[in-house]
Protein backbone atom coordinates (compact mmCIF):
# COMPACT_ATOMS: atom_id res chain seq x y z
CA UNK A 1 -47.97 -57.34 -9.58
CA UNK A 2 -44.95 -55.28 -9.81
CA UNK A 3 -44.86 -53.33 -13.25
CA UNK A 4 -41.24 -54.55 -14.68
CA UNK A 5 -42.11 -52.13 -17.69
CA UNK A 6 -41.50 -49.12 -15.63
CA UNK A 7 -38.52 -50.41 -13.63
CA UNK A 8 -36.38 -51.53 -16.87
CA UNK A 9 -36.88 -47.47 -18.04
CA UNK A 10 -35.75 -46.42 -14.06
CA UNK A 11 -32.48 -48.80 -15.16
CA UNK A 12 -32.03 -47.38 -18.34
CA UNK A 13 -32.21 -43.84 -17.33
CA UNK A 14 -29.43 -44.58 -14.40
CA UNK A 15 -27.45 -46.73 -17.40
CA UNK A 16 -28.12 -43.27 -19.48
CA UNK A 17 -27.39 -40.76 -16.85
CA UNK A 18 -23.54 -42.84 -15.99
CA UNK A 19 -22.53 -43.42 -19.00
CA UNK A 20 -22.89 -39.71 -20.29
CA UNK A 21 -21.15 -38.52 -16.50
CA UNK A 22 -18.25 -41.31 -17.14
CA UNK A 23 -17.42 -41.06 -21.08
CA UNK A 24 -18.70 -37.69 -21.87
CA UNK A 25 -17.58 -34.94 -19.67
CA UNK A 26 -16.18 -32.25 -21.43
CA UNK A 27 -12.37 -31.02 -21.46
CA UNK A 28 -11.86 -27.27 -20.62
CA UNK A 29 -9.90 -25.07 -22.76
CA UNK A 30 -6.32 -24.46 -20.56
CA UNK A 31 -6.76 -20.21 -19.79
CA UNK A 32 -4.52 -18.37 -21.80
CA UNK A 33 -2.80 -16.25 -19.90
CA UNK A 34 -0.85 -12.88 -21.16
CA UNK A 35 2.69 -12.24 -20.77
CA UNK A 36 3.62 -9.43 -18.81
CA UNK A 37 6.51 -7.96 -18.97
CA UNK A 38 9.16 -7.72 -16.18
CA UNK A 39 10.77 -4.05 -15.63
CA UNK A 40 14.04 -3.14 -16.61
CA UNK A 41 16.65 -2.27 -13.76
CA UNK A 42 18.36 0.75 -14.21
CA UNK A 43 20.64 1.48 -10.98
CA UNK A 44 21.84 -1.12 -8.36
CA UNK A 45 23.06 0.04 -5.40
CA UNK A 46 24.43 -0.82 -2.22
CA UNK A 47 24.83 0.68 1.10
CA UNK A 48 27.76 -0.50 3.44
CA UNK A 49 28.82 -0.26 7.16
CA UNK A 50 24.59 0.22 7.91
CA UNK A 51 21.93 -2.11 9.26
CA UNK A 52 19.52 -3.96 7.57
CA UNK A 53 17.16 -2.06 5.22
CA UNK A 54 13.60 -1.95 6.09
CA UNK A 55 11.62 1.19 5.34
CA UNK A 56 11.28 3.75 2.31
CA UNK A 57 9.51 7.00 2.13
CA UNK A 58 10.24 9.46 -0.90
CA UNK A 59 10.14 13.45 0.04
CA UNK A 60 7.20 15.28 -1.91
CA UNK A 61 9.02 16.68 -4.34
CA UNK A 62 9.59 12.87 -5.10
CA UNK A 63 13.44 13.34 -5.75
CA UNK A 64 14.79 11.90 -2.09
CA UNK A 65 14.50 9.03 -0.62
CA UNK A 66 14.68 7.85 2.75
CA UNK A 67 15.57 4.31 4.14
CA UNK A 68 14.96 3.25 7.71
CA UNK A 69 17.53 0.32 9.00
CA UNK A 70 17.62 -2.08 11.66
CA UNK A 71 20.44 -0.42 13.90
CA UNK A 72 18.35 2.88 13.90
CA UNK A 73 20.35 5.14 11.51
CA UNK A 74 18.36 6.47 8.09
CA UNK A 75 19.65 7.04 4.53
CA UNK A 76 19.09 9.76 2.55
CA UNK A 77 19.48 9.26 -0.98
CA UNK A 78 19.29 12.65 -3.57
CA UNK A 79 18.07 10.61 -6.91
CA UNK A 80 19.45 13.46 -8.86
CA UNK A 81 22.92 13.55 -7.89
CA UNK A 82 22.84 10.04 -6.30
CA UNK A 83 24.51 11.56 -2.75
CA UNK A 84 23.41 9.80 0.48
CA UNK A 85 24.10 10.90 3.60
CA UNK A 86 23.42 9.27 6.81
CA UNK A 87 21.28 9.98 10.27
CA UNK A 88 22.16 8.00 13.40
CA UNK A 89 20.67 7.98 17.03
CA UNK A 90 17.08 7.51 16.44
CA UNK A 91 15.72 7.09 19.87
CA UNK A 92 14.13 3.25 19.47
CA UNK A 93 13.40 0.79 17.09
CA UNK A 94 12.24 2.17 13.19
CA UNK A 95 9.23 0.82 12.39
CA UNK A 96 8.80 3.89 9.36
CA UNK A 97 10.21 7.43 8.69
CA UNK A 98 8.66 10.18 6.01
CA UNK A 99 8.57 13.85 5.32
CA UNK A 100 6.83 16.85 7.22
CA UNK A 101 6.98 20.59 6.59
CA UNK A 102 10.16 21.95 5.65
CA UNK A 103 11.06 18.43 4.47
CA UNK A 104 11.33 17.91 8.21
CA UNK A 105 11.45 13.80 8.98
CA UNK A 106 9.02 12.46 11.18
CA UNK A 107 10.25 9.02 12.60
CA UNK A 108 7.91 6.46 14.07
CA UNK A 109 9.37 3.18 16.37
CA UNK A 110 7.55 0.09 16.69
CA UNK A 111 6.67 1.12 20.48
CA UNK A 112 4.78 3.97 19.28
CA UNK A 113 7.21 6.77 19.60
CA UNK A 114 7.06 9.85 17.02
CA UNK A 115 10.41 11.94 16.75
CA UNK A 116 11.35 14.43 14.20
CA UNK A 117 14.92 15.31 12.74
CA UNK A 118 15.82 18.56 10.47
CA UNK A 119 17.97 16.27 8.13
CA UNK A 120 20.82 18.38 8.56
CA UNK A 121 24.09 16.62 9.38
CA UNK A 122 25.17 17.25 13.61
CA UNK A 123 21.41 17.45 14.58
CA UNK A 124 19.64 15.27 16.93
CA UNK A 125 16.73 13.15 16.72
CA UNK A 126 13.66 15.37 18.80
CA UNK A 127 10.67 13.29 20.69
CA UNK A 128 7.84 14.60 20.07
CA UNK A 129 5.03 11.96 21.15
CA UNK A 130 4.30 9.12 22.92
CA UNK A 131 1.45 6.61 22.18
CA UNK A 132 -0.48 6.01 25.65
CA UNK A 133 0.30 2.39 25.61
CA UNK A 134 3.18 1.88 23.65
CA UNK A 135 1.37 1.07 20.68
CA UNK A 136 3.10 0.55 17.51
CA UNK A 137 1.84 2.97 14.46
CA UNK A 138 0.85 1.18 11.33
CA UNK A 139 -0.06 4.31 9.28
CA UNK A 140 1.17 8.25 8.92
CA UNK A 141 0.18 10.43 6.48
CA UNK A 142 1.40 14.45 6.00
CA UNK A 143 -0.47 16.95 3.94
CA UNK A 144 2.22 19.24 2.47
CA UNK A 145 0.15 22.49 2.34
CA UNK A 146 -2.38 21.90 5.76
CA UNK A 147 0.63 20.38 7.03
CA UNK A 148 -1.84 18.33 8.55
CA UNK A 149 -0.47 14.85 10.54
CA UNK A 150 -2.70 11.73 10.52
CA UNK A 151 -1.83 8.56 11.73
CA UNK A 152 -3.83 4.77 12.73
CA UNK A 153 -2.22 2.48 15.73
CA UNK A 154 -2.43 -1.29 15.31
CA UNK A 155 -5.11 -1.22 18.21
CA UNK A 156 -7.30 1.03 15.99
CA UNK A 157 -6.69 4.40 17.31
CA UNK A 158 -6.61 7.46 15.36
CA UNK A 159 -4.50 10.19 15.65
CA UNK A 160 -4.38 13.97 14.11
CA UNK A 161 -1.68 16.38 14.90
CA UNK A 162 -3.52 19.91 13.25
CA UNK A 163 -1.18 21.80 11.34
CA UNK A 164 2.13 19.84 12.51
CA UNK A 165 1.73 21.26 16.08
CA UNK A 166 2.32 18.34 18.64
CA UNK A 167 1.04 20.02 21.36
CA UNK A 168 -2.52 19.98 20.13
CA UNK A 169 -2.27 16.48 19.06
CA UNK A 170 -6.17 14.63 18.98
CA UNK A 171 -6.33 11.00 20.07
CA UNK A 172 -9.36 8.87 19.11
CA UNK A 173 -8.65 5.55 21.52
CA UNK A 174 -9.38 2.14 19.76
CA UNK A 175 -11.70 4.01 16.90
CA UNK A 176 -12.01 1.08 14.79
CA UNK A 177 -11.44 -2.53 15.52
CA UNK A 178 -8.49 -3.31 14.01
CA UNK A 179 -5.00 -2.70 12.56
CA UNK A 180 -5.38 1.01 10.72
CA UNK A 181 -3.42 0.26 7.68
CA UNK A 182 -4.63 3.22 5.68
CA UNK A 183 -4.14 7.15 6.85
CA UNK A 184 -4.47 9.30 3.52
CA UNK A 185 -5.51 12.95 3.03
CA UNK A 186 -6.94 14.26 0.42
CA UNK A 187 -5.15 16.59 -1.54
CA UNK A 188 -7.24 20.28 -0.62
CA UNK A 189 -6.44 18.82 3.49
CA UNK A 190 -10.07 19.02 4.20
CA UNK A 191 -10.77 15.19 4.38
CA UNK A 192 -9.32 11.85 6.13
CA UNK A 193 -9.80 8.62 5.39
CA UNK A 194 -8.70 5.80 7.34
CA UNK A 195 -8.83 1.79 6.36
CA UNK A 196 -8.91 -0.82 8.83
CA UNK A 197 -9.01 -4.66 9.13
CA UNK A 198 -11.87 -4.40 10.42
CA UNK A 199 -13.53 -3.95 7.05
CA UNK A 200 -14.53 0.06 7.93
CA UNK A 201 -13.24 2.82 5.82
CA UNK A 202 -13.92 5.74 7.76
CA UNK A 203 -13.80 9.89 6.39
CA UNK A 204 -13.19 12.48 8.49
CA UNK A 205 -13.44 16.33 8.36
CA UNK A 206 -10.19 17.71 8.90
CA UNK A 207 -12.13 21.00 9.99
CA UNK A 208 -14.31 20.19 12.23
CA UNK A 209 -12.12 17.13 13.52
CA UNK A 210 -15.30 14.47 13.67
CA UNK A 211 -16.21 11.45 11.20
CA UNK A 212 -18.62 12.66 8.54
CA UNK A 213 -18.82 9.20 6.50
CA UNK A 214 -17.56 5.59 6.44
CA UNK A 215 -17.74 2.64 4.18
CA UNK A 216 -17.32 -0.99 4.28
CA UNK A 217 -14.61 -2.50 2.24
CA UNK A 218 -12.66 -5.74 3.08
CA UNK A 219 -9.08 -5.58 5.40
CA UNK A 220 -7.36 -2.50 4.09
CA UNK A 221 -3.20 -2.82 4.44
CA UNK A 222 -2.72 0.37 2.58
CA UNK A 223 -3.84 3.45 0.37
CA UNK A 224 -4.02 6.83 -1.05
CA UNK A 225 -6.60 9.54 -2.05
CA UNK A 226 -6.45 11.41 -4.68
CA UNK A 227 -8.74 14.68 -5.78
CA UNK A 228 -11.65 12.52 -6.90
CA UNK A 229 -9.90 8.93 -6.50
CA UNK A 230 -9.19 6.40 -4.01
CA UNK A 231 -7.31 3.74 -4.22
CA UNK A 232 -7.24 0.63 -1.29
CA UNK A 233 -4.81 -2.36 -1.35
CA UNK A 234 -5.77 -5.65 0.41
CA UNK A 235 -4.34 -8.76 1.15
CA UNK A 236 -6.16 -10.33 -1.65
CA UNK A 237 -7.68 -7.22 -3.80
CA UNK A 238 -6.71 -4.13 -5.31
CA UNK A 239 -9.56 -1.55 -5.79
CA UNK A 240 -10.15 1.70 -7.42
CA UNK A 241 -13.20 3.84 -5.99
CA UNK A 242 -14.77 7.20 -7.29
CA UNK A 243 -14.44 9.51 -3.91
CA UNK A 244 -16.61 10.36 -2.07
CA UNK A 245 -19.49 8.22 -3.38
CA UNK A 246 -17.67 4.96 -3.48
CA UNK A 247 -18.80 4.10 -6.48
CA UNK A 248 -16.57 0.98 -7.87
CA UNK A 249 -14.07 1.71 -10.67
CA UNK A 250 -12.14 -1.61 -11.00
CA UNK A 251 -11.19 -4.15 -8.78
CA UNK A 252 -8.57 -7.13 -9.48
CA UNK A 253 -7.34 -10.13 -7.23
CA UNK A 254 -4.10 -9.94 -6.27
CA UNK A 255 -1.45 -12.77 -4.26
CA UNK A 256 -2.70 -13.25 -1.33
CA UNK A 257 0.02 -12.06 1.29
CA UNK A 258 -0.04 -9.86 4.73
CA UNK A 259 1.37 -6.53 3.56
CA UNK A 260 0.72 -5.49 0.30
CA UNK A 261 2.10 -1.71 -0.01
CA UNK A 262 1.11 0.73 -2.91
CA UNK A 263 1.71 4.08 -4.56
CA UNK A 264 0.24 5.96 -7.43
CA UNK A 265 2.43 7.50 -10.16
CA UNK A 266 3.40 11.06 -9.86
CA UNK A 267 1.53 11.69 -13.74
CA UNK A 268 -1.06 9.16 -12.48
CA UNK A 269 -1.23 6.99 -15.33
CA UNK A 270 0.19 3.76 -13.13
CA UNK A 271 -0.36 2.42 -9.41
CA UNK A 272 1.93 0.32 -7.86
CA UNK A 273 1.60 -2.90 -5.09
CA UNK A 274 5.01 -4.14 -3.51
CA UNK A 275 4.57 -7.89 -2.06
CA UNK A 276 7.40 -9.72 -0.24
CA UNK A 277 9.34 -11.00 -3.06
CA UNK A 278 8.14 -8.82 -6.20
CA UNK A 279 5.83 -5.89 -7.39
CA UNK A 280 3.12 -5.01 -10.19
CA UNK A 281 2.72 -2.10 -12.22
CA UNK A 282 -0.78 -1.54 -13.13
CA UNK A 283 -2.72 0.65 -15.54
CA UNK A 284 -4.63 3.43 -13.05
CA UNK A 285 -7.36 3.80 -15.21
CA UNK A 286 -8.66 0.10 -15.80
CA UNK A 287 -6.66 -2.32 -13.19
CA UNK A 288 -4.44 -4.17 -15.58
CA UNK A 289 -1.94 -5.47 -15.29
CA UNK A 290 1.17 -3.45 -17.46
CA UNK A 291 4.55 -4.74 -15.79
CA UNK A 292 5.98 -6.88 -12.71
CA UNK A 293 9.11 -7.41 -11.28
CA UNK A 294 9.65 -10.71 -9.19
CA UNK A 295 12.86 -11.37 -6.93
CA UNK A 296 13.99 -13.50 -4.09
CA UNK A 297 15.80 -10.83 -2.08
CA UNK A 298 13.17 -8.16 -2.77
CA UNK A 299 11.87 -6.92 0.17
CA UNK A 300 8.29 -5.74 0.22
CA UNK A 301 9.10 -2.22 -0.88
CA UNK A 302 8.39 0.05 -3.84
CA UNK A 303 7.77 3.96 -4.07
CA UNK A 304 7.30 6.23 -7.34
CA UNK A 305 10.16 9.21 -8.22
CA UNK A 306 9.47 12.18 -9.42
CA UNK A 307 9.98 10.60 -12.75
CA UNK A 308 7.78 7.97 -12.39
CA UNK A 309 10.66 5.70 -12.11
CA UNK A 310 10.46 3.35 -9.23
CA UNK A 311 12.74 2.94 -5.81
CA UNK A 312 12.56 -0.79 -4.72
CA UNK A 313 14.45 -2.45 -1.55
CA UNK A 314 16.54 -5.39 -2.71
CA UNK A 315 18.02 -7.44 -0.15
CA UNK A 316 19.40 -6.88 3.22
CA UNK A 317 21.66 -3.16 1.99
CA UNK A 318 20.36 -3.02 -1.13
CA UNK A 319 17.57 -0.76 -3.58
CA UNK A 320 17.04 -0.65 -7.55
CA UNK A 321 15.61 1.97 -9.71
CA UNK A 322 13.41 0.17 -12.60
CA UNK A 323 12.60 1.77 -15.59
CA UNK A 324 8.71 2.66 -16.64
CA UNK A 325 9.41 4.00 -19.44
CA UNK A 326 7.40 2.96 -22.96
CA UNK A 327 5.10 0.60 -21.08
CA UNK A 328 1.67 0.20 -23.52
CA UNK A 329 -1.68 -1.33 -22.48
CA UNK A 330 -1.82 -5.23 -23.05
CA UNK A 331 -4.05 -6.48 -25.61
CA UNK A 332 -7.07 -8.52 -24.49
């Protein structure tokens, strides 16, 4: 005989179990979220009769800048007296131009050609290198006392030019397994380290030329070392690691987007991650969040002056200077 006792308490358990699941659930608290503020624009300025800005390196001493454009001519730009002057007949497409020895600019194109330029008015642009295969360079870095050269491929390749001399330049074909977004020295020139997609962050001696160390991290787009520092930018992270050990600082999520770009504060207090329509200013020592700037003609890039001021493309011919001045730690 079947035991109704038993089923009526299986019913009234189910009766139980949907009525607390339909008229009981409980209503989260909305996240309160902290208002950051947006950084004050202190210069706007425009550049006429050139192409299409779409690079930005600042010299070491952090008080010129240079701007790469789309009919191969570069901009320099003396923050201190606010002259520019103007380079033309760079021989290909600009992917990215910065500073070598003697403030020197070294020139990449997007087919892999390196050419350097004195950055004195009637000179010419010089080629110095070409990659084997035409590959476009996706990261340079120059050490201003080794005068060390370092640069990644998008095919993974590494490449070290010792002591600026092109003629003994070191090619390690397809090294890693993806785009090398990261080439950063650190700042006594005895180590590399290079950050790829494929989720390897490799260190080399710069001595001995061979890789002593590596690391696993997710897709790195972009970073910097500093003496006991380093600092990676992903598409969807932003990370600060004790160097060498890796041992984890702070992490935070960022906006997810292809190219994030950083820089670190000349007094080291702030870091900074350019996206394709804004940037964030965060504290160095903890990963928040201090100040943003969000635009629809920004353009992906942002560099530190000497000041700690920042540089920022804006639109097709144009860059701002914000302010960082008096910026303060949130409250939690």
């Amino acid at each position: 005989m079947l035991d109704t006792g038993w089923l009526s308490w299986l019913e009234y358990k189910r009766f139980q179990d949907e009525e607390f699941s339909g008229n009981y659930h409980l209503d989260l608290l909305p996240e309160v979220k902290k208002i950051v503020p947006s950084l004050k624009i202190l210069h706007h300025f425009t550049i006429l009769n050139h192409g299409r800005l779409q690079s930005l390196e600042i010299c070491h001493s952090r008080d010129i800048c240079v701007f790469g454009d789309s009919l191969n001519g570069v901009t320099l730009y003396d923050v201190r007296t606010q002259n520019t002057s103007y380079l033309t007949g760079f021989p290909g497409n600009i992917f990215d131009v910065t500073f070598g020895k003697n403030n020197q600019l070294i020139g990449i194109s997007n087919e892999g050609l390196f050419s350097t330029h004195s950055g004195e008015a009637n000179t010419s642009w010089q080629k110095v290198y070409q990659t084997p295969y035409k590959t476009q360079i996706s990261s340079i870095s120059y050490h201003p006392k080794s005068h060390h050269i370092i640069a990644g491929d998008e095919q993974g390749s590494i490449y070290f030019v010792p002591e600026g001399d092109w003629s003994k330049i070191e090619i390690f074909e397809k090294f890693h397994r993806g785009e090398i977004g990261c080439s950063t020295i650190t700042p006594d020139g005895k180590w590399a380290v290079f950050g790829s997609d494929d989720g390897v962050i490799s260190v080399w001696d710069l001595e001995q030329w061979k890789q002593v160390n590596h690391f696993y991290h997710p897709g790195v787009r972009d970073g910097l070392v500093l003496e006991k520092l380093l600092f990676l930018v992903g598409e969807e992270q932003y990370t600060l690691y004790e160097f060498p050990s890796f041992t984890l600082k702070w992490e935070t999520s960022g906006q997810p987007t292809p190219y994030p770009l950083m820089d670190i504060a000349p007094n080291q207090q702030y870091c900074l991650v350019s996206l394709s329509k804004g940037l964030h200013l965060f504290d160095f020592a903890n990963g928040q969040e201090l100040a943003n700037y969000h635009s629809r003609p920004f353009l992906c890039v942002s560099r530190f002056l000497y000041d700690n001021r920042i540089v920022a493309l804006y639109g097709q011919k144009e860059f701002i200077i914000l302010e960082t001045n008096d910026l303060k730690p949130l409250s939690s």
